[in-house]
PDB file of C-alpha atoms in Angstrom:
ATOM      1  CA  UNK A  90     -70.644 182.733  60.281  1.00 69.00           C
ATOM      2  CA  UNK A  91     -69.186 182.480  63.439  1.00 79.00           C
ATOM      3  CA  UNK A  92     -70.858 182.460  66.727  1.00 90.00           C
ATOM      4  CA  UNK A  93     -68.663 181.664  69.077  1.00 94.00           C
ATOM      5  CA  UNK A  94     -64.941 183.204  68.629  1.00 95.00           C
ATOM      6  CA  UNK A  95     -61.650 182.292  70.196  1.00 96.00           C
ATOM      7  CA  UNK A  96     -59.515 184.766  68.553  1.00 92.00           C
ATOM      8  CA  UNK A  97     -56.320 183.964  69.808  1.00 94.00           C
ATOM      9  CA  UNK A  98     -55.170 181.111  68.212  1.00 94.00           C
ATOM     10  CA  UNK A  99     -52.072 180.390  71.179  1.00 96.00           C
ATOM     11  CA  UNK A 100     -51.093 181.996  74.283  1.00 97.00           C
ATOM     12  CA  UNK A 101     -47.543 181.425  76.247  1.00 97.00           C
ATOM     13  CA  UNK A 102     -47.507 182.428  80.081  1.00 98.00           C
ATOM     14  CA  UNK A 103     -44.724 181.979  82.545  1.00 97.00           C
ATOM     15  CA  UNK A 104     -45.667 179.260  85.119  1.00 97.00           C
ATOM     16  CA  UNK A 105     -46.800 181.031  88.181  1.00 97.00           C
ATOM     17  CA  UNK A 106     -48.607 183.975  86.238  1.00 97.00           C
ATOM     18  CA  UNK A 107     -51.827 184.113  85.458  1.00 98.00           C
ATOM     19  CA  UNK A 108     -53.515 182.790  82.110  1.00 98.00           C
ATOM     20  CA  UNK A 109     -56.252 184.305  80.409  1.00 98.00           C
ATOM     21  CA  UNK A 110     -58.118 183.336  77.727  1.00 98.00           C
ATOM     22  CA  UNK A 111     -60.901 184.840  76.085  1.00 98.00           C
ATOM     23  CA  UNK A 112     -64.065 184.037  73.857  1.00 97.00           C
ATOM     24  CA  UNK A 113     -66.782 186.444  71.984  1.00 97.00           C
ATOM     25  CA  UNK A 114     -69.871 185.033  71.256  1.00 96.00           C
ATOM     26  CA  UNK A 115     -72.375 187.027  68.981  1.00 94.00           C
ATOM     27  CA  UNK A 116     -75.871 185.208  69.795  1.00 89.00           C
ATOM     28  CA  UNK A 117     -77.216 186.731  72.502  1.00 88.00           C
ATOM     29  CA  UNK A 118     -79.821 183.695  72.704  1.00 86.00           C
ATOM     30  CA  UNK A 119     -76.952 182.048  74.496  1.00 88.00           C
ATOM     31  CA  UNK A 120     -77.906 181.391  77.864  1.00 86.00           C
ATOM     32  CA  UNK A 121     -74.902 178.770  78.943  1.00 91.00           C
ATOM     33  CA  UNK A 122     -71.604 178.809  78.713  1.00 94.00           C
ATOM     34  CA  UNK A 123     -68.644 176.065  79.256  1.00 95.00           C
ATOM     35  CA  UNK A 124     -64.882 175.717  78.893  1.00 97.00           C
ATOM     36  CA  UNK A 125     -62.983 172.594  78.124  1.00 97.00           C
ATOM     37  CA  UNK A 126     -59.742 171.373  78.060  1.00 97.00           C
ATOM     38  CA  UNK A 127     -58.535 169.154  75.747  1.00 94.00           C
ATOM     39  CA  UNK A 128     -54.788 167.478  75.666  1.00 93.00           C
ATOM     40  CA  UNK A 129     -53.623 166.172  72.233  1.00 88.00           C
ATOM     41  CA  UNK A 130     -54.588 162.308  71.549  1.00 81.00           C
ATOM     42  CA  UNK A 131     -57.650 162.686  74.031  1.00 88.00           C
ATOM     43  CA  UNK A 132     -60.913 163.891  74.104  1.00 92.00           C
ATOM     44  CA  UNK A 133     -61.788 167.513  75.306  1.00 94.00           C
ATOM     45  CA  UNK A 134     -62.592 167.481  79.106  1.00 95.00           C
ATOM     46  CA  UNK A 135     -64.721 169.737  80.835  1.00 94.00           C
ATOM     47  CA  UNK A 136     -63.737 172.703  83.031  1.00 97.00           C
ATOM     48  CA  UNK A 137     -65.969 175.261  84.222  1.00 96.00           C
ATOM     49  CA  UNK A 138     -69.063 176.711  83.033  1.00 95.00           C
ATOM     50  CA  UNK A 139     -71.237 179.468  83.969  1.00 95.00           C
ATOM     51  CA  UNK A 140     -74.548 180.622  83.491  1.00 92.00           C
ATOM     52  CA  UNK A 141     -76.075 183.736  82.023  1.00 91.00           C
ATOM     53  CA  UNK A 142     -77.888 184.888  84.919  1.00 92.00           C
ATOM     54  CA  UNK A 143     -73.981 185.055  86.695  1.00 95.00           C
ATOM     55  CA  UNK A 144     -71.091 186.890  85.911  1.00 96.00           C
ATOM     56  CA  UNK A 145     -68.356 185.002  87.577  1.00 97.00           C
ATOM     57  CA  UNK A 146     -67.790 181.318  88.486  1.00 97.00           C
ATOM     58  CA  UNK A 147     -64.427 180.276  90.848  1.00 97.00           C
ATOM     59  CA  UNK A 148     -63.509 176.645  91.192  1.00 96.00           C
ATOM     60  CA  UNK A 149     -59.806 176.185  92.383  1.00 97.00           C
ATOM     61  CA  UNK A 150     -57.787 177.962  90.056  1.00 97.00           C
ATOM     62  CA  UNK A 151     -60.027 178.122  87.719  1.00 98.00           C
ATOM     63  CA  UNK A 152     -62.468 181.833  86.983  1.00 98.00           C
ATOM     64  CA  UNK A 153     -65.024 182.444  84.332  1.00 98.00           C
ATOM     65  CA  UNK A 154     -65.763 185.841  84.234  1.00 98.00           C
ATOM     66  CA  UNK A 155     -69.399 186.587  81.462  1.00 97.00           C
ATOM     67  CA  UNK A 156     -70.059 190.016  80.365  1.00 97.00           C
ATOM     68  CA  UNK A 157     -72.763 189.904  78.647  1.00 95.00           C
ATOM     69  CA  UNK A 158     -73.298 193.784  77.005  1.00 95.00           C
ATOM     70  CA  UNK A 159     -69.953 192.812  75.498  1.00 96.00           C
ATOM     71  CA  UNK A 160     -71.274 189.254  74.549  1.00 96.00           C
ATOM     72  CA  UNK A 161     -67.429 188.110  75.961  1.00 97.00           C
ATOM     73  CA  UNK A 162     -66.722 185.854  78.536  1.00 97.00           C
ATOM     74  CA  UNK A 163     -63.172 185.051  79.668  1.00 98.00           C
ATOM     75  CA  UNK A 164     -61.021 182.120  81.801  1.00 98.00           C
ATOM     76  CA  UNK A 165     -58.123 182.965  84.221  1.00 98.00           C
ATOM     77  CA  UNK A 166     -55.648 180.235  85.594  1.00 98.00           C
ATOM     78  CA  UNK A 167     -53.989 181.340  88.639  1.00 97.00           C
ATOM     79  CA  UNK A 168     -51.374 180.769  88.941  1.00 97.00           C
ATOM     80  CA  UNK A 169     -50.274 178.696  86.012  1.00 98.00           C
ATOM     81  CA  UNK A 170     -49.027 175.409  85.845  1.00 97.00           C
ATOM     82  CA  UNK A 171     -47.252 173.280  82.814  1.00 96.00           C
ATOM     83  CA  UNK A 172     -49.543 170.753  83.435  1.00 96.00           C
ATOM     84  CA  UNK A 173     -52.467 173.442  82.058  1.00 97.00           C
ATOM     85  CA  UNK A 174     -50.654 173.386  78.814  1.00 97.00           C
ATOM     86  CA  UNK A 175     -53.572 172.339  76.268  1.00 97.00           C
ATOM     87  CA  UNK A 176     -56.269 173.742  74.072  1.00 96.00           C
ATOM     88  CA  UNK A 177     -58.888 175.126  75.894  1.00 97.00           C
ATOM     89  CA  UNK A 178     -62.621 175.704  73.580  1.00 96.00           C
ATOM     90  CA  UNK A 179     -64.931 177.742  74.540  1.00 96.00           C
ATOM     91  CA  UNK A 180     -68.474 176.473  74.023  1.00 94.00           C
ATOM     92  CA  UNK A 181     -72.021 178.281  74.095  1.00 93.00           C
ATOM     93  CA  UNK A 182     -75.611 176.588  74.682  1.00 87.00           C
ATOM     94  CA  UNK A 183     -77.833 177.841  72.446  1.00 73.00           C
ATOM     95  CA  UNK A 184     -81.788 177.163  73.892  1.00 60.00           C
ATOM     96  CA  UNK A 185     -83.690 177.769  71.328  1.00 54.00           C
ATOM     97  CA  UNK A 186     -85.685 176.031  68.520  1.00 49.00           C
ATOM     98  CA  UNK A 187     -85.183 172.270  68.870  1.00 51.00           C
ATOM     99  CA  UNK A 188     -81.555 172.526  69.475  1.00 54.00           C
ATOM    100  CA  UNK A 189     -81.382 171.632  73.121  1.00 60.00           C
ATOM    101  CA  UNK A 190     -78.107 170.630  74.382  1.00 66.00           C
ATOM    102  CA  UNK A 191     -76.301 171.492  71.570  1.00 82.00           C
ATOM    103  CA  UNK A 192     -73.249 173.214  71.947  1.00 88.00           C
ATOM    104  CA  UNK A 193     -71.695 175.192  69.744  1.00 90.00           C
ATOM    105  CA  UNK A 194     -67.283 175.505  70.269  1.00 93.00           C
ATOM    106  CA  UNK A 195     -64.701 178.187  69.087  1.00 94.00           C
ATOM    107  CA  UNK A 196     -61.880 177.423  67.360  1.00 94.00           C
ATOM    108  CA  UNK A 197     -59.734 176.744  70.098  1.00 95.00           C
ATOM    109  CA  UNK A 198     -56.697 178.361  72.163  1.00 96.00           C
ATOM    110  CA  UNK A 199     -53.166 176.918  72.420  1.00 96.00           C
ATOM    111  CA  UNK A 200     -51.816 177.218  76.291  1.00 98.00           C
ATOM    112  CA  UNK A 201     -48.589 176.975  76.564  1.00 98.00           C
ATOM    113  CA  UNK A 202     -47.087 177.274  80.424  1.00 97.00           C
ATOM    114  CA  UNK A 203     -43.244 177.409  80.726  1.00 96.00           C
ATOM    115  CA  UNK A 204     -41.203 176.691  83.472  1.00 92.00           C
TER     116      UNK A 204
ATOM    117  CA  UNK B 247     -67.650 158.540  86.582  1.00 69.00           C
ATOM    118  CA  UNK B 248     -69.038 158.968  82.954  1.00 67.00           C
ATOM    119  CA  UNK B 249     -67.456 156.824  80.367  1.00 90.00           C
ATOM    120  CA  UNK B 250     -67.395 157.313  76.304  1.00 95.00           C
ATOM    121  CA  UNK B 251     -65.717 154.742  74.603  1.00 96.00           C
ATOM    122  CA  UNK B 252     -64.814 154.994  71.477  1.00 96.00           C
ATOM    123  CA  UNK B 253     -64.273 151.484  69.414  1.00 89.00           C
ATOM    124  CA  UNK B 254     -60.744 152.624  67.656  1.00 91.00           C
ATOM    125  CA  UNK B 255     -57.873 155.372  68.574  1.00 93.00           C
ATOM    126  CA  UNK B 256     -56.266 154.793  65.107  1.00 95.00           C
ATOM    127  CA  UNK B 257     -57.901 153.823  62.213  1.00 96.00           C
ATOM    128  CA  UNK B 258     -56.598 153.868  58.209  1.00 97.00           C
ATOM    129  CA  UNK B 259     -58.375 153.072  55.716  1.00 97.00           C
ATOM    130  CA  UNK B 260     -58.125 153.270  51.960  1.00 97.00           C
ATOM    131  CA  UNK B 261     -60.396 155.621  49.768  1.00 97.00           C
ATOM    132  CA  UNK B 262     -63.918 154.519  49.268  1.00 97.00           C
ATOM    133  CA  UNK B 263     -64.236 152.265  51.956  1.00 96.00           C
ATOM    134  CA  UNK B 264     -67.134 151.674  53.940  1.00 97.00           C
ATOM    135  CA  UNK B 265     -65.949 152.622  57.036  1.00 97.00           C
ATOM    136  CA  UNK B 266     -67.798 152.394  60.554  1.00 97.00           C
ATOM    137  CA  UNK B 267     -66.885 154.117  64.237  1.00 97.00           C
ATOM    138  CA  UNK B 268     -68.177 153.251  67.531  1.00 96.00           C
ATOM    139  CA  UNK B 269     -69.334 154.834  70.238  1.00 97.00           C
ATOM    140  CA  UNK B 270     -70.672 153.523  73.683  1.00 97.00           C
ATOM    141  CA  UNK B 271     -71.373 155.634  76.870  1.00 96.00           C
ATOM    142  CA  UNK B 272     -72.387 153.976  79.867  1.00 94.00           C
ATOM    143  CA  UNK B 273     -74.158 156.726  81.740  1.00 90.00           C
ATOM    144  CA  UNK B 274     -78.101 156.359  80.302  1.00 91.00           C
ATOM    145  CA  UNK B 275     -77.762 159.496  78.579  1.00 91.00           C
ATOM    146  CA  UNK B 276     -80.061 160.288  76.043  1.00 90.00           C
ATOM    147  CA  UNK B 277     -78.397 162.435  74.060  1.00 91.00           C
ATOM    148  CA  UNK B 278     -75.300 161.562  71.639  1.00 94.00           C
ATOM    149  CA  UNK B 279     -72.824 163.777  69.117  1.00 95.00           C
ATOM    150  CA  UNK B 280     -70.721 162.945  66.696  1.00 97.00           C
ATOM    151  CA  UNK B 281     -67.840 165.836  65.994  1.00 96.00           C
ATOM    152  CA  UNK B 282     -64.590 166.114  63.824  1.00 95.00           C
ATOM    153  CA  UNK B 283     -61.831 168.356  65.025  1.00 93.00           C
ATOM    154  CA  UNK B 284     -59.449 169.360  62.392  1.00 91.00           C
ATOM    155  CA  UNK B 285     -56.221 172.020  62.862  1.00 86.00           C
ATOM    156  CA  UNK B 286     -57.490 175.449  62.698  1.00 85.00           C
ATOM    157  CA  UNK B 287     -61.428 174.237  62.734  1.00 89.00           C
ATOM    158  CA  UNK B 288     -62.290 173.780  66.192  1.00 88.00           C
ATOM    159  CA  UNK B 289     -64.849 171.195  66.640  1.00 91.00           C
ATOM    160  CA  UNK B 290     -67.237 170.949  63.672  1.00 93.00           C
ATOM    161  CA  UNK B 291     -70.661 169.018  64.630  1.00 93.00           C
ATOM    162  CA  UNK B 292     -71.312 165.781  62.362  1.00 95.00           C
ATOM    163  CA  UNK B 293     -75.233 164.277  63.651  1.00 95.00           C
ATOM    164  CA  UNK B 294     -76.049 164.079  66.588  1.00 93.00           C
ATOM    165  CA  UNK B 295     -78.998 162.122  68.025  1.00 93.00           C
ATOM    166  CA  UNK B 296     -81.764 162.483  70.952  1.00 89.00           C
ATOM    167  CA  UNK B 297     -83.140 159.331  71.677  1.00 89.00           C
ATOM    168  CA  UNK B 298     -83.048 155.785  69.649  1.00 93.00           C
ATOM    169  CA  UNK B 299     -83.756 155.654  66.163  1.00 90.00           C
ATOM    170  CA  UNK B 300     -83.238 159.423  66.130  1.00 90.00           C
ATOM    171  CA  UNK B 301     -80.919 161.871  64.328  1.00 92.00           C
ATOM    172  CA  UNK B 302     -80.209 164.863  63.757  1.00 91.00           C
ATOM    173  CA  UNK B 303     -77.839 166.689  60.715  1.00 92.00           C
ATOM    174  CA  UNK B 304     -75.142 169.019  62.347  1.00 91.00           C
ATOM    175  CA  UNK B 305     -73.127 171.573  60.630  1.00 88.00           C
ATOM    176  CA  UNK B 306     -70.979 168.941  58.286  1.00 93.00           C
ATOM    177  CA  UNK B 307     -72.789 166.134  57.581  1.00 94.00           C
ATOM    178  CA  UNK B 308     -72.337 165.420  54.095  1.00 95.00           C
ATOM    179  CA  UNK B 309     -70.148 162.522  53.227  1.00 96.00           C
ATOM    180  CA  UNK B 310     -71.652 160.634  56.646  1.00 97.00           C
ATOM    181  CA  UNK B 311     -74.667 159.043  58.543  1.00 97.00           C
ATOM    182  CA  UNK B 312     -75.633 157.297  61.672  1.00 97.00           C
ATOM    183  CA  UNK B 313     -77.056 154.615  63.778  1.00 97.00           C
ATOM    184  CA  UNK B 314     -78.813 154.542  66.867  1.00 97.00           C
ATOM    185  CA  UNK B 315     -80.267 151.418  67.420  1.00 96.00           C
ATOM    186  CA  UNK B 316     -79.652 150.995  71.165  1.00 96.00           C
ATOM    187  CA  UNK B 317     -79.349 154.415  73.618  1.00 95.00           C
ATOM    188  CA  UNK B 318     -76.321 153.467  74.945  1.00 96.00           C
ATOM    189  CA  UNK B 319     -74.621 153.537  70.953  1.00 97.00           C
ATOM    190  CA  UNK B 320     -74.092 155.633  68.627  1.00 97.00           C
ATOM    191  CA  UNK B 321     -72.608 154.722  64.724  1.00 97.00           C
ATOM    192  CA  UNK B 322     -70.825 156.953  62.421  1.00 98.00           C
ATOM    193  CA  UNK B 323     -70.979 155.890  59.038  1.00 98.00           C
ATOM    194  CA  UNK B 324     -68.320 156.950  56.118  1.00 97.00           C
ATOM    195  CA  UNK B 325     -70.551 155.600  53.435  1.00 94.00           C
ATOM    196  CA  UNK B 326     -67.391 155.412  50.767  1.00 96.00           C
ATOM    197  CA  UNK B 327     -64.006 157.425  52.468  1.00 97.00           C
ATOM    198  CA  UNK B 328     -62.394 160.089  50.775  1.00 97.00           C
ATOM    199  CA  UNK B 329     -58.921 161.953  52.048  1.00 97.00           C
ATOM    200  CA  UNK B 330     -60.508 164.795  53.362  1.00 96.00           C
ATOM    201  CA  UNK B 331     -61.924 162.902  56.040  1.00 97.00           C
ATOM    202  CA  UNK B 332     -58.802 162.373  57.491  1.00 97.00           C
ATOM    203  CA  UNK B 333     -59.713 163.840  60.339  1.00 96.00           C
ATOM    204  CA  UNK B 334     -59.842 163.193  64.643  1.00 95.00           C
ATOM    205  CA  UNK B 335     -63.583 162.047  65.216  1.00 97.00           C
ATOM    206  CA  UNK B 336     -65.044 163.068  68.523  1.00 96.00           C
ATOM    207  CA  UNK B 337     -68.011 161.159  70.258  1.00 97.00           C
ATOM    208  CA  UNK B 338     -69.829 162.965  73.071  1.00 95.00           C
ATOM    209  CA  UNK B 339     -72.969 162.427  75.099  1.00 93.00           C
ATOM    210  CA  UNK B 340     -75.221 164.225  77.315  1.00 90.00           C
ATOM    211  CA  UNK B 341     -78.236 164.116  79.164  1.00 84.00           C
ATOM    212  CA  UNK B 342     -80.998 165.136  78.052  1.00 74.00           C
ATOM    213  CA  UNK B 343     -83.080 167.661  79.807  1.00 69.00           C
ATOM    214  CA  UNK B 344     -80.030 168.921  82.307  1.00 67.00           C
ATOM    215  CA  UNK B 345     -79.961 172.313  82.914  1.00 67.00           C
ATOM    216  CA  UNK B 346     -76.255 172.165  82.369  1.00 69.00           C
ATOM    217  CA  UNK B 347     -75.572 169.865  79.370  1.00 76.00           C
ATOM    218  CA  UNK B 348     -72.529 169.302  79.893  1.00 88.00           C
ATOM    219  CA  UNK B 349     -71.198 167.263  76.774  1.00 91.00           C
ATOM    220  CA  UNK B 350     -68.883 163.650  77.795  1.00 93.00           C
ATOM    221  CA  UNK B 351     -66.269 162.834  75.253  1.00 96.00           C
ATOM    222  CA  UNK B 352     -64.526 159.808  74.340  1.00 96.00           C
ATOM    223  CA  UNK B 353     -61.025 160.021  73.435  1.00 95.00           C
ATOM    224  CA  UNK B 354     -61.169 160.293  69.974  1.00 95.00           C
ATOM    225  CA  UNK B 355     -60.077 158.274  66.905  1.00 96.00           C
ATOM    226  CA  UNK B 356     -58.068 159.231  64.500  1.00 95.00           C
ATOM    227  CA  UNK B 357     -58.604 158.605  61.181  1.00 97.00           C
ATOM    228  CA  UNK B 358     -56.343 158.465  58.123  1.00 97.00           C
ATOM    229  CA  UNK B 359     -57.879 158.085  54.572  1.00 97.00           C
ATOM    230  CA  UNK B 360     -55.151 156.952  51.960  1.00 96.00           C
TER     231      UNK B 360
END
Protein backbone atom coordinates (compact mmCIF):
# COMPACT_ATOMS: atom_id res chain seq x y z
CA UNK A 1 0.00 0.00 0.00
CA UNK A 2 1.04 3.24 -0.79
CA UNK A 3 1.93 5.97 1.52
CA UNK A 4 3.28 8.47 -0.19
CA UNK A 5 1.62 9.24 -3.81
CA UNK A 6 2.86 11.20 -6.76
CA UNK A 7 0.02 10.73 -9.01
CA UNK A 8 1.07 12.41 -11.93
CA UNK A 9 3.40 10.45 -13.57
CA UNK A 10 4.82 13.74 -16.04
CA UNK A 11 4.05 17.28 -16.24
CA UNK A 12 5.06 19.77 -19.34
CA UNK A 13 5.08 23.64 -18.51
CA UNK A 14 6.11 26.46 -20.75
CA UNK A 15 9.42 28.01 -19.48
CA UNK A 16 8.51 31.09 -17.62
CA UNK A 17 5.19 29.60 -16.06
CA UNK A 18 4.90 28.20 -13.06
CA UNK A 19 5.34 24.34 -12.20
CA UNK A 20 3.48 22.52 -9.78
CA UNK A 21 3.75 19.34 -8.58
CA UNK A 22 1.91 17.56 -6.10
CA UNK A 23 2.15 14.57 -3.52
CA UNK A 24 -0.62 12.81 -1.09
CA UNK A 25 0.60 11.10 1.67
CA UNK A 26 -1.88 8.90 3.79
CA UNK A 27 0.14 8.46 7.24
CA UNK A 28 -0.61 11.10 9.22
CA UNK A 29 2.41 9.97 11.59
CA UNK A 30 4.42 11.87 9.05
CA UNK A 31 5.94 14.68 10.63
CA UNK A 32 8.71 15.70 7.74
CA UNK A 33 8.57 16.21 4.47
CA UNK A 34 11.31 16.68 1.51
CA UNK A 35 11.50 17.07 -2.26
CA UNK A 36 14.29 15.98 -4.49
CA UNK A 37 15.41 16.32 -7.76
CA UNK A 38 16.94 13.85 -9.56
CA UNK A 39 18.49 14.17 -13.35
CA UNK A 40 18.84 10.86 -15.29
CA UNK A 41 22.41 9.04 -14.76
CA UNK A 42 22.73 10.81 -11.23
CA UNK A 43 21.63 10.47 -7.95
CA UNK A 44 18.46 12.31 -6.60
CA UNK A 45 19.48 15.72 -5.03
CA UNK A 46 17.78 17.45 -2.44
CA UNK A 47 15.47 20.47 -2.74
CA UNK A 48 13.34 21.75 -0.13
CA UNK A 49 11.67 20.31 2.74
CA UNK A 50 9.28 21.41 5.25
CA UNK A 51 8.09 20.53 8.46
CA UNK A 52 4.72 19.59 9.86
CA UNK A 53 4.38 22.21 12.31
CA UNK A 54 4.63 24.78 8.88
CA UNK A 55 2.61 25.13 6.02
CA UNK A 56 4.83 26.82 3.57
CA UNK A 57 8.61 26.89 2.95
CA UNK A 58 10.18 29.59 0.08
CA UNK A 59 13.76 29.21 -1.00
CA UNK A 60 14.46 31.02 -4.40
CA UNK A 61 12.12 29.71 -6.73
CA UNK A 62 11.39 27.05 -5.01
CA UNK A 63 7.65 26.75 -2.52
CA UNK A 64 6.41 23.85 -0.53
CA UNK A 65 3.12 24.44 0.40
CA UNK A 66 1.73 21.22 3.43
CA UNK A 67 -1.86 20.90 4.09
CA UNK A 68 -2.15 18.66 6.36
CA UNK A 69 -6.32 17.96 6.81
CA UNK A 70 -5.82 17.02 3.17
CA UNK A 71 -2.60 14.95 4.02
CA UNK A 72 -1.19 16.84 0.48
CA UNK A 73 1.65 18.86 0.16
CA UNK A 74 2.66 20.50 -3.12
CA UNK A 75 6.01 22.25 -4.99
CA UNK A 76 5.78 25.37 -7.26
CA UNK A 77 8.74 26.53 -9.58
CA UNK A 78 8.44 30.04 -10.49
CA UNK A 79 9.03 30.75 -13.02
CA UNK A 80 10.26 27.71 -14.84
CA UNK A 81 13.37 27.00 -16.32
CA UNK A 82 14.62 24.00 -18.83
CA UNK A 83 17.26 23.46 -16.64
CA UNK A 84 14.34 22.19 -13.88
CA UNK A 85 13.53 19.51 -16.33
CA UNK A 86 13.93 16.21 -14.08
CA UNK A 87 12.04 13.90 -11.80
CA UNK A 88 11.22 15.40 -8.78
CA UNK A 89 10.11 12.55 -5.57
CA UNK A 90 8.42 13.46 -2.98
CA UNK A 91 9.57 11.88 0.29
CA UNK A 92 7.89 11.63 3.89
CA UNK A 93 9.73 10.98 7.40
CA UNK A 94 7.97 8.70 9.19
CA UNK A 95 9.05 9.03 13.30
CA UNK A 96 7.83 6.35 14.67
CA UNK A 97 8.81 2.83 15.92
CA UNK A 98 12.53 2.34 15.24
CA UNK A 99 12.39 3.76 11.84
CA UNK A 100 14.19 7.01 12.36
CA UNK A 101 15.44 8.67 9.36
CA UNK A 102 13.85 6.62 7.07
CA UNK A 103 12.24 8.07 4.29
CA UNK A 104 9.74 6.82 2.46
CA UNK A 105 9.51 8.36 -1.72
CA UNK A 106 6.58 8.47 -4.30
CA UNK A 107 6.83 7.26 -7.46
CA UNK A 108 8.17 10.15 -9.03
CA UNK A 109 7.10 13.16 -11.46
CA UNK A 110 8.51 13.81 -14.95
CA UNK A 111 9.20 17.83 -15.45
CA UNK A 112 9.46 18.73 -18.56
CA UNK A 113 10.14 22.77 -19.21
CA UNK A 114 10.04 23.93 -22.89
CA UNK A 115 11.41 26.79 -24.36
CA UNK B 1 30.12 19.44 0.83
CA UNK B 2 28.79 15.82 1.47
CA UNK B 3 30.17 13.19 -0.76
CA UNK B 4 28.65 9.49 -1.63
CA UNK B 5 30.67 7.61 -3.79
CA UNK B 6 29.60 4.92 -5.30
CA UNK B 7 32.45 2.22 -6.50
CA UNK B 8 30.85 1.61 -10.23
CA UNK B 9 28.39 3.79 -12.65
CA UNK B 10 28.03 0.72 -14.98
CA UNK B 11 28.25 -2.61 -14.05
CA UNK B 12 27.15 -6.09 -16.14
CA UNK B 13 27.30 -9.03 -14.98
CA UNK B 14 26.13 -12.47 -15.98
CA UNK B 15 23.33 -14.45 -14.06
CA UNK B 16 24.31 -15.96 -10.80
CA UNK B 17 27.19 -14.05 -10.09
CA UNK B 18 28.31 -12.96 -6.89
CA UNK B 19 28.18 -9.54 -7.35
CA UNK B 20 29.34 -6.68 -4.83
CA UNK B 21 28.61 -2.58 -4.84
CA UNK B 22 30.32 0.03 -2.96
CA UNK B 23 29.50 2.73 -1.16
CA UNK B 24 31.68 5.36 0.77
CA UNK B 25 30.47 8.74 2.26
CA UNK B 26 32.86 10.94 3.75
CA UNK B 27 30.71 13.01 6.06
CA UNK B 28 30.75 10.70 9.58
CA UNK B 29 27.27 9.93 9.11
CA UNK B 30 25.88 7.23 10.89
CA UNK B 31 23.28 6.26 9.00
CA UNK B 32 23.45 4.43 5.42
CA UNK B 33 20.62 3.14 2.64
CA UNK B 34 20.77 1.11 0.03
CA UNK B 35 17.76 1.79 -2.73
CA UNK B 36 16.88 0.52 -6.33
CA UNK B 37 14.99 2.81 -8.62
CA UNK B 38 13.30 1.10 -11.42
CA UNK B 39 10.81 2.90 -14.29
CA UNK B 40 7.47 3.33 -12.84
CA UNK B 41 8.71 2.20 -9.08
CA UNK B 42 10.06 5.17 -7.55
CA UNK B 43 12.71 4.39 -5.14
CA UNK B 44 12.21 1.01 -3.44
CA UNK B 45 14.37 0.68 -0.04
CA UNK B 46 16.92 -2.41 -0.10
CA UNK B 47 18.76 -2.42 3.89
CA UNK B 48 19.72 0.13 5.28
CA UNK B 49 22.03 0.35 8.32
CA UNK B 50 22.47 2.61 11.65
CA UNK B 51 25.73 2.20 12.92
CA UNK B 52 28.63 -0.57 12.17
CA UNK B 53 27.86 -4.05 12.13
CA UNK B 54 24.21 -3.03 11.88
CA UNK B 55 21.34 -3.61 9.41
CA UNK B 56 18.29 -3.25 8.81
CA UNK B 57 15.71 -5.15 6.00
CA UNK B 58 13.84 -2.45 3.86
CA UNK B 59 10.91 -2.99 1.72
CA UNK B 60 12.81 -5.39 -1.04
CA UNK B 61 15.37 -7.15 0.38
CA UNK B 62 15.15 -10.52 -0.83
CA UNK B 63 17.69 -11.58 -3.35
CA UNK B 64 20.42 -9.16 -1.30
CA UNK B 65 22.49 -8.42 1.92
CA UNK B 66 25.00 -6.11 3.39
CA UNK B 67 28.15 -5.10 5.03
CA UNK B 68 29.05 -2.59 7.37
CA UNK B 69 32.23 -3.16 8.69
CA UNK B 70 33.60 0.40 8.83
CA UNK B 71 30.92 3.64 9.28
CA UNK B 72 32.14 5.31 6.54
CA UNK B 73 31.01 1.93 4.06
CA UNK B 74 28.38 0.37 3.21
CA UNK B 75 28.23 -3.21 0.89
CA UNK B 76 25.46 -4.44 -1.17
CA UNK B 77 25.61 -7.93 -1.80
CA UNK B 78 23.80 -9.85 -4.92
CA UNK B 79 24.44 -13.20 -3.39
CA UNK B 80 23.89 -15.08 -7.04
CA UNK B 81 22.33 -12.23 -9.85
CA UNK B 82 19.30 -12.82 -11.59
CA UNK B 83 17.78 -10.40 -14.59
CA UNK B 84 15.40 -8.79 -12.57
CA UNK B 85 17.94 -7.05 -10.76
CA UNK B 86 18.78 -5.13 -13.55
CA UNK B 87 18.11 -2.27 -11.97
CA UNK B 88 19.85 1.60 -11.00
CA UNK B 89 21.16 1.04 -7.31
CA UNK B 90 21.05 4.10 -5.13
CA UNK B 91 23.38 4.61 -2.01
CA UNK B 92 22.39 7.32 0.47
CA UNK B 93 23.48 8.42 3.92
CA UNK B 94 22.34 10.47 6.70
CA UNK B 95 22.97 11.53 10.02
CA UNK B 96 21.73 10.13 12.55
CA UNK B 97 19.78 11.97 15.13
CA UNK B 98 19.16 15.30 12.75
CA UNK B 99 16.04 16.74 13.05
CA UNK B 100 15.99 16.99 9.31
CA UNK B 101 17.43 13.74 7.86
CA UNK B 102 18.07 14.75 4.96
CA UNK B 103 19.21 11.59 2.87
CA UNK B 104 22.93 12.16 0.57
CA UNK B 105 23.03 10.12 -2.56
CA UNK B 106 25.69 8.89 -4.66
CA UNK B 107 25.20 8.85 -8.25
CA UNK B 108 24.05 5.62 -8.80
CA UNK B 109 25.19 2.46 -10.64
CA UNK B 110 23.61 0.86 -13.03
CA UNK B 111 23.37 -2.54 -13.24
CA UNK B 112 22.68 -4.97 -16.09
CA UNK B 113 22.15 -8.75 -15.35
CA UNK B 114 22.54 -10.90 -18.63
Amino acid sequence: DQQVKQNSPSLSVQEGRISILNCDYTNSMFDYFLWYKKYPAEGPTFLISISSIKDKNEDGRFTVFLNKSAKHLSLHIVPSQPGDSAVYFCAARGNYGGSQGNLIFGKGTKLSVKP
Amino acid sequence: DVKVTQSSRYLVKRTGEKVFLECVQDMDHENMFWYRQDPGLGLRLIYFSYDVKMKEKGDIPEGYSVSREKKERFSLILESASTNQTSMYLCASSLWGSTRDIQYFGAGTRLSVL
